Short mmCIF file of C-alpha atoms in Angstrom, two decimals:
data_model
loop_
_atom_site.label_atom_id
_atom_site.label_comp_id
_atom_site.label_asym_id
_atom_site.label_seq_id
_atom_site.Cartn_x
_atom_site.Cartn_y
_atom_site.Cartn_z
CA MET Z 1 152.27 175.34 67.48
CA LYS Z 2 150.12 174.58 64.64
CA SER Z 3 152.92 174.68 62.18
CA GLN Z 4 154.67 172.16 64.44
CA THR Z 5 151.57 169.88 64.48
CA LEU Z 6 151.20 170.05 60.59
CA LEU Z 7 154.89 168.95 60.28
CA LEU Z 8 154.56 166.09 62.61
CA LEU Z 9 151.64 164.78 60.87
CA ALA Z 10 153.37 165.17 57.34
CA THR Z 11 156.20 163.13 58.84
CA CYS Z 12 154.59 160.26 60.28
CA GLY Z 13 151.40 160.23 58.44
CA ALA Z 14 147.59 159.88 59.37
CA ALA Z 15 148.21 157.07 62.13
CA CYS Z 16 149.81 159.88 64.36
CA LEU Z 17 146.35 161.39 64.85
CA SER Z 18 145.44 158.46 67.33
CA THR Z 19 148.47 158.97 69.52
CA LEU Z 20 149.87 162.49 69.16
CA ALA Z 21 149.88 164.50 72.10
CA ILE Z 22 149.38 168.19 71.12
CA ALA Z 23 151.07 170.50 73.38
CA GLY Z 24 149.30 173.23 75.34
CA VAL Z 25 148.83 176.96 73.79
CA SER Z 26 151.52 179.39 74.02
CA ALA Z 27 152.46 181.47 76.96
CA GLU Z 28 151.11 184.52 75.14
CA GLU Z 29 147.84 183.05 74.68
CA ALA Z 30 147.71 182.03 78.24
CA GLU Z 31 148.08 185.45 79.49
CA ARG Z 32 144.58 186.15 77.96
CA LEU Z 33 143.17 184.08 81.00
CA GLY Z 34 141.96 186.62 83.56
CA LYS Z 35 141.83 189.45 81.06
CA ASP Z 36 139.77 189.25 77.64
CA LEU Z 37 139.20 185.78 78.66
CA THR Z 38 137.82 184.64 82.22
CA PRO Z 39 140.02 182.61 84.36
CA VAL Z 40 138.47 179.43 82.94
CA GLY Z 41 138.66 180.51 79.29
CA ALA Z 42 135.06 182.09 78.78
CA ILE Z 43 134.94 185.45 76.77
CA HIS Z 44 134.75 187.85 79.47
CA ALA Z 45 132.76 190.50 77.45
CA GLY Z 46 129.12 190.35 76.88
CA ASN Z 47 127.83 189.93 73.12
CA GLU Z 48 127.12 192.88 70.47
CA ASP Z 49 123.81 193.42 71.46
CA GLY Z 50 123.79 193.08 75.20
CA SER Z 51 121.54 190.14 75.51
CA ILE Z 52 124.48 188.25 77.03
CA PRO Z 53 126.16 190.24 79.61
CA GLU Z 54 129.86 190.37 80.78
CA TRP Z 55 131.06 187.76 83.09
CA THR Z 56 130.31 188.64 86.79
CA GLY Z 57 130.83 185.11 88.68
CA LYS Z 58 131.21 185.38 92.20
CA ALA Z 59 129.98 189.24 92.29
CA ASN Z 60 126.58 187.67 91.91
CA PHE Z 61 126.40 186.40 95.56
CA PRO Z 62 126.79 188.13 98.94
CA GLN Z 63 129.63 186.86 101.16
CA GLU Z 64 127.08 185.17 103.48
CA THR Z 65 126.06 182.92 100.80
CA ILE Z 66 129.39 182.05 99.74
CA ASP Z 67 130.21 181.19 103.24
CA MET Z 68 127.00 179.17 104.06
CA THR Z 69 127.50 175.70 105.83
CA ARG Z 70 125.53 172.75 105.15
CA ASP Z 71 123.88 172.98 108.30
CA GLU Z 72 122.57 176.61 107.88
CA LEU Z 73 121.38 175.51 104.25
CA GLU Z 74 119.54 172.55 106.07
CA ARG Z 75 117.91 175.04 108.72
CA LEU Z 76 116.80 177.36 105.85
CA ARG Z 77 115.24 174.29 103.89
CA SER Z 78 113.09 173.30 106.75
CA GLN Z 79 112.34 176.76 108.36
CA GLU Z 80 112.60 179.27 105.78
CA PRO Z 81 112.60 177.74 102.05
CA ASP Z 82 111.78 181.27 100.55
CA GLU Z 83 115.01 182.60 101.96
CA LEU Z 84 116.94 179.64 100.83
CA VAL Z 85 115.90 180.25 97.37
CA ALA Z 86 116.44 184.09 97.63
CA GLN Z 87 120.20 183.18 99.10
CA PHE Z 88 120.77 181.02 95.94
CA ARG Z 89 119.37 183.64 93.67
CA GLY Z 90 122.02 186.00 94.80
CA SER Z 91 121.76 189.43 93.55
CA MET Z 92 119.01 188.90 90.95
CA ASP Z 93 116.41 191.70 91.26
CA GLU Z 94 112.74 190.98 90.46
CA ASP Z 95 113.40 191.77 86.64
CA LEU Z 96 115.83 189.15 86.35
CA GLN Z 97 113.20 186.51 87.82
CA LYS Z 98 110.78 187.10 85.26
CA PRO Z 99 110.80 185.41 81.74
CA ILE Z 100 111.40 187.85 78.74
CA PHE Z 101 109.51 185.62 76.45
CA THR Z 102 108.25 181.82 75.97
CA ILE Z 103 109.26 179.81 72.86
CA THR Z 104 106.25 177.47 71.80
CA ARG Z 105 105.77 175.50 68.77
CA GLU Z 106 103.79 178.38 67.16
CA ASN Z 107 106.88 181.12 67.49
CA LEU Z 108 109.72 178.46 67.27
CA ASP Z 109 110.47 179.77 63.72
CA GLU Z 110 111.46 183.20 65.25
CA HIS Z 111 114.10 181.47 67.55
CA ALA Z 112 115.09 178.40 65.59
CA ASP Z 113 118.85 179.56 65.40
CA LEU Z 114 119.30 179.56 68.93
CA VAL Z 115 117.61 176.30 69.95
CA THR Z 116 119.21 172.78 69.70
CA GLU Z 117 117.85 170.18 67.16
CA GLY Z 118 116.95 168.10 70.21
CA HIS Z 119 114.51 170.88 71.67
CA LYS Z 120 113.12 171.42 68.16
CA ALA Z 121 112.38 167.71 68.13
CA MET Z 122 110.67 167.93 71.50
CA PHE Z 123 108.47 170.94 70.16
CA ALA Z 124 107.54 168.59 67.21
CA ALA Z 125 106.50 165.62 69.58
CA TYR Z 126 104.88 167.62 72.32
CA PRO Z 127 102.62 170.51 71.83
CA THR Z 128 102.93 171.27 75.58
CA PHE Z 129 106.76 171.75 75.48
CA LYS Z 130 107.82 175.12 76.08
CA ILE Z 131 110.96 177.09 76.55
CA PRO Z 132 110.63 180.07 79.10
CA VAL Z 133 113.59 182.33 78.24
CA TYR Z 134 114.84 184.70 81.28
CA PRO Z 135 117.58 187.38 81.26
CA THR Z 136 121.01 185.97 81.27
CA VAL Z 137 123.23 186.12 84.31
CA ARG Z 138 126.53 184.69 84.28
CA THR Z 139 126.89 183.18 87.75
CA ALA Z 140 129.65 180.43 87.47
CA PHE Z 141 132.84 180.87 89.38
CA PHE Z 142 135.49 178.51 90.93
CA PRO Z 143 138.02 178.76 93.70
CA ASP Z 144 141.10 180.88 93.15
CA LYS Z 145 143.57 177.92 93.31
CA ILE Z 146 141.32 176.25 90.53
CA TYR Z 147 142.04 179.41 88.50
CA ALA Z 148 145.67 179.41 89.27
CA GLU Z 149 146.33 175.83 88.13
CA THR Z 150 143.94 176.23 85.07
CA LYS Z 151 146.45 178.93 83.71
CA LEU Z 152 149.36 176.62 84.25
CA ASN Z 153 147.49 173.73 82.59
CA ALA Z 154 146.82 175.98 79.53
CA THR Z 155 150.72 175.66 78.63
CA ARG Z 156 151.69 172.34 80.24
CA ALA Z 157 148.49 170.07 79.83
CA SER Z 158 148.32 167.81 76.60
CA LEU Z 159 145.95 165.14 75.32
CA GLU Z 160 147.39 161.98 73.59
CA GLY Z 161 144.55 160.56 71.36
CA THR Z 162 141.36 161.14 72.99
CA ASP Z 163 141.54 159.71 76.59
CA ASN Z 164 145.24 160.28 77.72
CA VAL Z 165 145.20 163.58 79.53
CA LYS Z 166 148.81 164.45 80.39
CA ASP Z 167 150.55 167.00 82.88
CA ALA Z 168 147.12 168.42 84.05
CA VAL Z 169 146.84 169.45 87.73
CA LEU Z 170 143.87 170.28 89.70
CA GLY Z 171 142.45 173.04 87.29
CA PHE Z 172 140.58 172.56 84.00
CA PRO Z 173 143.20 171.06 81.82
CA PHE Z 174 142.46 172.93 78.29
CA PRO Z 175 140.76 176.41 79.05
CA ILE Z 176 141.72 177.34 75.58
CA PRO Z 177 140.72 174.23 73.74
CA GLN Z 178 142.20 173.09 70.46
CA SER Z 179 139.93 169.89 70.01
CA GLY Z 180 136.39 168.79 70.64
CA ALA Z 181 137.95 166.09 73.02
CA GLU Z 182 139.84 168.82 75.08
CA VAL Z 183 136.39 170.33 75.78
CA ILE Z 184 134.68 167.04 76.89
CA TRP Z 185 137.65 166.54 79.23
CA ASN Z 186 137.25 170.01 80.80
CA HIS Z 187 133.55 168.95 81.67
CA LYS Z 188 134.89 165.63 83.11
CA LEU Z 189 137.69 167.17 85.25
CA LYS Z 190 135.97 170.17 86.61
CA PHE Z 191 135.99 171.21 90.21
CA ARG Z 192 132.81 169.93 91.88
CA GLY Z 193 134.21 170.24 95.68
CA SER Z 194 136.47 167.71 97.13
CA ALA Z 195 133.88 165.41 98.38
CA ALA Z 196 130.06 165.01 98.62
CA LYS Z 197 127.19 163.05 99.98
CA ARG Z 198 124.28 163.48 97.72
CA TYR Z 199 120.68 162.34 98.12
CA ASN Z 200 119.62 161.53 94.70
CA ASN Z 201 116.06 160.82 93.88
CA GLN Z 202 115.26 159.62 90.43
CA ALA Z 203 112.33 158.40 88.20
CA ILE Z 204 111.32 156.98 84.92
CA VAL Z 205 108.23 159.02 83.84
CA GLN Z 206 105.74 156.98 81.68
CA PRO Z 207 103.75 158.86 78.73
CA ASN Z 208 100.87 159.25 81.17
CA GLY Z 209 102.89 161.15 83.73
CA SER Z 210 103.10 158.10 86.47
CA TYR Z 211 106.47 157.44 88.08
CA VAL Z 212 108.04 155.59 90.95
CA ILE Z 213 110.87 157.27 92.93
CA THR Z 214 114.21 155.65 93.37
CA LYS Z 215 116.14 157.09 96.19
CA ILE Z 216 119.77 156.58 96.17
CA ILE Z 217 122.35 157.99 98.65
CA GLU Z 218 125.89 158.81 96.91
CA ASP Z 219 129.32 159.24 98.52
CA VAL Z 220 131.73 160.69 96.29
CA LYS Z 221 135.40 161.60 96.52
CA PHE Z 222 137.10 163.49 93.93
CA LYS Z 223 140.54 162.63 93.34
CA TYR Z 224 141.33 165.00 90.57
CA ALA Z 225 140.41 168.79 91.36
CA ASN Z 226 140.67 167.89 95.13
CA LEU Z 227 141.71 170.89 96.92
CA GLU Z 228 142.08 168.90 100.25
CA GLN Z 229 144.16 166.32 98.92
CA GLN Z 230 146.36 165.91 95.70
CA ASP Z 231 148.56 162.68 95.65
CA GLU Z 232 150.05 160.35 93.06
CA ARG Z 233 146.38 158.54 92.63
CA SER Z 234 145.01 162.01 91.51
CA SER Z 235 146.50 161.34 87.84
CA LYS Z 236 145.11 157.67 87.73
CA ILE Z 237 141.70 157.71 89.41
CA ILE Z 238 139.45 160.76 88.67
CA ALA Z 239 136.64 160.14 91.34
CA PHE Z 240 135.52 157.20 93.63
CA TYR Z 241 131.68 156.55 93.85
CA LEU Z 242 129.59 154.55 96.24
CA SER Z 243 125.74 154.31 95.94
CA THR Z 244 123.24 152.82 98.46
CA THR Z 245 119.65 152.37 97.11
CA ILE Z 246 117.00 153.19 99.90
CA ALA Z 247 113.72 152.64 97.75
CA PRO Z 248 111.81 150.98 96.46
CA PRO Z 249 111.83 148.12 98.47
CA ARG Z 250 112.56 145.53 95.58
CA VAL Z 251 116.19 147.05 95.11
CA ALA Z 252 116.70 148.61 98.71
CA GLY Z 253 119.98 147.70 100.05
CA GLN Z 254 121.91 147.28 96.57
CA LEU Z 255 125.41 148.83 96.81
CA THR Z 256 127.26 150.09 93.67
CA LEU Z 257 131.05 150.96 94.11
CA VAL Z 258 132.76 152.69 91.05
CA HIS Z 259 136.40 153.90 90.66
CA GLU Z 260 136.59 156.38 87.80
CA THR Z 261 139.79 155.82 86.22
CA ALA Z 262 142.01 157.74 83.92
CA ASP Z 263 142.82 154.55 82.15
CA GLN Z 264 140.05 154.31 79.67
CA ALA Z 265 140.62 150.59 78.44
CA SER Z 266 137.62 149.38 80.46
CA GLY Z 267 135.37 152.20 79.56
CA GLY Z 268 136.76 154.50 82.08
CA ARG Z 269 135.88 152.80 85.24
CA ALA Z 270 135.88 149.85 87.42
CA ALA Z 271 132.99 148.83 89.26
CA TRP Z 272 131.61 146.21 91.93
CA LEU Z 273 128.22 145.43 93.07
CA PHE Z 274 126.84 143.98 96.28
CA SER Z 275 123.18 142.55 95.93
CA PRO Z 276 120.95 141.79 98.94
CA GLY Z 277 119.56 138.80 97.10
CA LEU Z 278 122.95 137.05 96.48
CA GLY Z 279 124.56 138.49 99.64
CA ARG Z 280 127.86 138.95 97.85
CA VAL Z 281 129.98 141.47 96.23
CA ASN Z 282 130.54 140.73 92.63
CA ARG Z 283 132.88 142.48 90.02
CA ALA Z 284 130.65 144.41 87.42
CA PRO Z 285 131.95 143.48 84.20
CA ASP Z 286 130.23 145.99 81.92
CA VAL Z 287 130.17 149.48 83.25
CA GLY Z 288 131.10 151.65 80.42
CA TYR Z 289 129.91 153.04 77.17
CA ASP Z 290 126.21 152.08 76.38
CA ASN Z 291 125.64 149.55 78.99
CA PRO Z 292 122.52 150.68 80.94
CA ALA Z 293 122.92 152.27 84.12
CA VAL Z 294 121.75 150.12 87.39
CA GLY Z 295 117.88 150.72 87.71
CA THR Z 296 117.28 152.86 84.81
CA ASP Z 297 115.48 150.33 82.52
CA ASN Z 298 117.65 151.50 79.59
CA GLU Z 299 116.93 154.97 79.50
CA GLN Z 300 120.22 156.14 80.87
CA TYR Z 301 123.57 154.65 79.68
CA ASN Z 302 126.81 154.54 82.11
CA ASP Z 303 128.40 157.03 79.94
CA GLN Z 304 125.48 159.38 80.17
CA ILE Z 305 125.68 159.88 84.02
CA ASP Z 306 126.65 163.61 84.80
CA MET Z 307 125.67 164.19 81.33
CA PHE Z 308 128.82 162.56 79.97
CA ASN Z 309 131.53 160.73 81.94
CA GLY Z 310 132.59 157.91 79.81
CA ALA Z 311 135.65 157.10 77.54
CA LEU Z 312 135.86 159.03 74.20
CA ASP Z 313 137.67 156.45 72.15
CA ARG Z 314 134.83 155.09 70.25
CA PHE Z 315 134.00 158.70 68.59
CA THR Z 316 135.66 161.28 66.76
CA TRP Z 317 135.23 164.60 68.20
CA LYS Z 318 134.75 167.77 66.16
CA LEU Z 319 135.01 171.08 67.90
CA VAL Z 320 132.55 172.97 65.76
CA GLY Z 321 133.13 176.26 67.86
CA ARG Z 322 131.42 178.75 70.08
CA LYS Z 323 127.80 179.69 69.40
CA GLU Z 324 125.06 181.55 71.31
CA MET Z 325 122.17 179.20 72.47
CA TYR Z 326 119.32 178.95 74.87
CA ILE Z 327 120.29 176.49 77.64
CA PRO Z 328 118.95 175.57 81.06
CA TYR Z 329 120.84 177.85 83.42
CA ASN Z 330 120.32 179.58 87.03
CA SER Z 331 117.77 176.57 87.68
CA TYR Z 332 116.76 177.61 91.47
CA GLU Z 333 113.22 177.46 91.08
CA ILE Z 334 112.99 173.74 89.95
CA ASN Z 335 115.15 173.04 92.77
CA SER Z 336 113.23 174.79 95.28
CA PRO Z 337 112.00 172.81 98.36
CA LEU Z 338 108.60 174.49 97.73
CA VAL Z 339 108.19 172.55 94.51
CA THR Z 340 107.56 168.69 94.70
CA TYR Z 341 108.25 165.86 92.21
CA LYS Z 342 104.72 165.96 91.57
CA ASP Z 343 104.89 169.54 90.30
CA ILE Z 344 107.76 168.73 88.11
CA LEU Z 345 107.04 165.50 86.70
CA THR Z 346 104.33 165.97 84.26
CA PRO Z 347 103.67 163.80 81.34
CA ASN Z 348 106.08 163.90 78.27
CA HIS Z 349 108.60 166.35 79.90
CA ALA Z 350 109.48 168.41 82.96
CA ASN Z 351 106.88 171.21 83.91
CA PRO Z 352 107.70 174.31 81.97
CA ALA Z 353 106.49 176.36 84.83
CA TYR Z 354 109.66 175.42 86.74
CA THR Z 355 112.46 175.64 84.20
CA ARG Z 356 114.50 178.56 83.31
CA PHE Z 357 116.42 178.91 79.97
CA GLU Z 358 118.91 181.69 79.32
CA LYS Z 359 121.18 182.78 76.17
CA HIS Z 360 124.67 181.80 76.79
CA ARG Z 361 127.77 181.07 74.79
CA VAL Z 362 128.11 177.58 74.49
CA TRP Z 363 130.85 175.17 72.91
CA VAL Z 364 129.44 172.94 70.46
CA VAL Z 365 131.19 169.55 70.02
CA GLU Z 366 129.90 166.65 67.54
CA ALA Z 367 130.76 163.40 68.32
CA ASN Z 368 130.54 160.69 65.40
CA LEU Z 369 130.86 157.01 66.12
CA LYS Z 370 134.05 155.58 64.43
CA PRO Z 371 133.67 152.62 61.84
CA GLY Z 372 134.29 149.22 63.22
CA THR Z 373 133.28 150.24 66.70
CA ARG Z 374 129.82 149.99 68.70
CA HIS Z 375 127.54 152.19 70.61
CA ASN Z 376 123.72 152.54 70.49
CA PHE Z 377 124.34 156.28 69.75
CA ALA Z 378 125.85 156.87 66.29
CA LYS Z 379 126.03 160.54 66.87
CA ARG Z 380 126.05 163.00 69.53
CA VAL Z 381 126.07 166.87 69.51
CA PHE Z 382 127.12 168.52 73.05
CA TYR Z 383 126.39 172.01 73.94
CA ILE Z 384 128.81 172.92 76.91
CA ASP Z 385 128.60 176.20 78.92
CA GLU Z 386 131.68 178.39 78.13
CA ASP Z 387 131.59 179.78 81.64
CA SER Z 388 131.53 176.49 83.61
CA TRP Z 389 132.51 173.73 81.12
CA SER Z 390 129.35 172.13 82.15
CA VAL Z 391 127.25 170.24 79.50
CA ALA Z 392 123.93 171.62 79.26
CA VAL Z 393 122.35 169.75 76.50
CA ILE Z 394 123.34 166.89 74.32
CA ASP Z 395 121.20 165.64 71.09
CA ASN Z 396 121.81 161.78 70.67
CA TYR Z 397 121.15 160.00 67.40
CA ASP Z 398 120.48 156.72 66.44
CA GLY Z 399 122.04 154.25 63.79
CA ARG Z 400 119.48 155.63 61.33
CA GLY Z 401 120.52 159.43 61.57
CA GLU Z 402 117.23 159.90 63.83
CA LEU Z 403 117.21 161.97 66.93
CA TRP Z 404 116.54 159.62 69.85
CA LYS Z 405 117.37 160.91 73.17
CA VAL Z 406 117.68 164.67 74.32
CA GLN Z 407 119.48 165.20 77.51
CA GLU Z 408 119.27 168.32 79.68
CA GLY Z 409 121.38 169.36 82.65
CA HIS Z 410 119.54 172.44 84.46
CA LEU Z 411 122.51 174.12 85.32
CA LEU Z 412 122.99 176.09 88.75
CA THR Z 413 125.66 177.69 90.63
CA ALA Z 414 126.28 176.35 94.12
CA PRO Z 415 128.27 179.56 95.59
CA PHE Z 416 129.27 177.61 98.92
CA VAL Z 417 131.24 175.09 96.76
CA PRO Z 418 131.72 176.88 94.63
CA THR Z 419 130.90 175.03 91.34
CA THR Z 420 128.25 175.02 88.76
CA THR Z 421 126.53 171.71 87.83
CA GLY Z 422 123.37 170.16 86.21
CA ILE Z 423 120.58 169.54 88.77
CA PRO Z 424 118.32 167.93 87.80
CA GLU Z 425 119.06 166.02 84.74
CA PHE Z 426 116.46 164.78 82.22
CA ILE Z 427 116.75 162.32 79.52
CA TYR Z 428 114.04 162.58 76.95
CA ASP Z 429 113.12 159.31 74.89
CA LEU Z 430 111.65 160.58 71.82
CA GLN Z 431 110.75 156.72 70.73
CA SER Z 432 109.38 155.14 73.88
CA LYS Z 433 107.82 158.67 74.88
CA ARG Z 434 109.27 158.16 78.46
CA TYR Z 435 111.65 160.24 80.10
CA PHE Z 436 114.30 159.69 82.79
CA ALA Z 437 114.84 162.24 85.67
CA THR Z 438 117.79 162.08 87.96
CA THR Z 439 119.51 164.17 90.67
CA LEU Z 440 116.08 165.42 91.99
CA ALA Z 441 116.69 166.75 95.57
CA ASN Z 442 113.47 168.89 96.36
CA GLU Z 443 112.01 166.29 98.92
CA ASP Z 444 115.17 165.22 100.51
CA GLU Z 445 118.13 166.33 102.26
CA VAL Z 446 120.61 168.87 101.29
CA THR Z 447 124.00 167.67 99.62
CA ASP Z 448 126.62 167.52 101.99
CA PHE Z 449 129.86 169.27 100.58
CA ASP Z 450 131.64 169.47 103.84
CA ILE Z 451 132.18 165.94 104.22
CA THR Z 452 135.55 164.03 104.05
CA TYR Z 453 136.26 160.51 103.12
CA GLU Z 454 139.18 158.11 103.55
CA ASP Z 455 140.02 156.37 100.28
CA ARG Z 456 139.55 153.12 102.29
CA HIS Z 457 135.85 153.79 102.29
CA PHE Z 458 135.76 152.89 98.53
CA GLU Z 459 137.67 149.71 98.55
CA PRO Z 460 135.85 146.70 97.46
CA ALA Z 461 136.70 144.98 100.46
CA ASN Z 462 134.66 147.52 102.40
CA LEU Z 463 131.26 146.84 100.70
CA ASN Z 464 130.45 143.66 102.59
CA ARG Z 465 131.01 145.58 105.92
CA LEU Z 466 128.82 148.42 104.58
CA ALA Z 467 126.17 146.00 103.68
CA ARG Z 468 125.92 144.37 107.03
CA ARG Z 469 126.04 147.83 108.82
CA ARG Z 470 123.01 149.25 106.49
#
């Protein structure tokens, strides 16, 4: 495959780089999936010194937890919160629930090779920042149907340029990636369940620790990687998203509708807004790239939602390779209903007493802004968990080449979906000294992954009716 690619480039020149669709890997390479590679492409074995164990995935959770319904989750949350946390932890014994050591500013040099540049900057900026390191448990797993289609995608899917995924169906499109852009598309198209109603609380935390909670209810239907419904729209629309702002009062009642599209010409999405003050639905003209997300006071850009979900076309995407790093993982404690937002949202950074970092192999991808294009970030370095294709950390640099914003997705596996995702997410602004927290759910209802939606629920014409009803 690589020799054919080189021949094509020699024939048509460098211009081909922007349009060439590289075919999938060979059938022989694809046969590694489910053998020395996990079904989604991670290295199945542990590392040489045993600090990263072999992948165990589903085996970490009892069947009763995998089969748990949303009603049972809600009952445990309200009546037996300790049991709920224990269910999430699965088979972790006491030894796995205790930190091995904690990285501080004083001992950072001993662990520098396994710490991201963004986290090094956090240590430099805040003496109270810490990274508690726990034993590694590789809990990520997905449905068997996702595994089967991922193996087929390995040989049939291709990426034209940076944004046109072709012939991928249901599963991860590029389990054995050949480029940085392919790794990012694995994150964007990963299985998250077929639909969800999520109760998302978020806050901008000031340097003194003060904050106001914004409460949002989010309805989501995934068109790609939807086990319940695959149709011709699945290749054109990635997901439907509808949010209703509940609080604070000054923004309550605002509705935001987004169609996340495979057509990246508009930044990868089309959006509509209903404002109670105006009393009408308006098309949102700027919803991609570095346009500020609604209600985030410029601390989160639209393409930073879900760590990264935007168009790739303004950046080059270098696949640096796999590396062992400390990343947030198995973050059940910080999501416990026994922990309040006041506990978590401390000045300058989230409270290290509730964070959990583990050593995992990650894919490192470096994105650099192309000449002649614009974005407030000139460079981004992504650290993507090999077991789940979830982005765990991003270092974002400004136009001067200085670290500006550090993103963390505190990964956990939800065995009843099953998927692995970042909850909560933080964006640390090293210049303003503020940070943005999102997908907090400790003090709200459990996400409903059993819900179903018709496509018409997400039509722009439905917004006025929803506004009147709510």
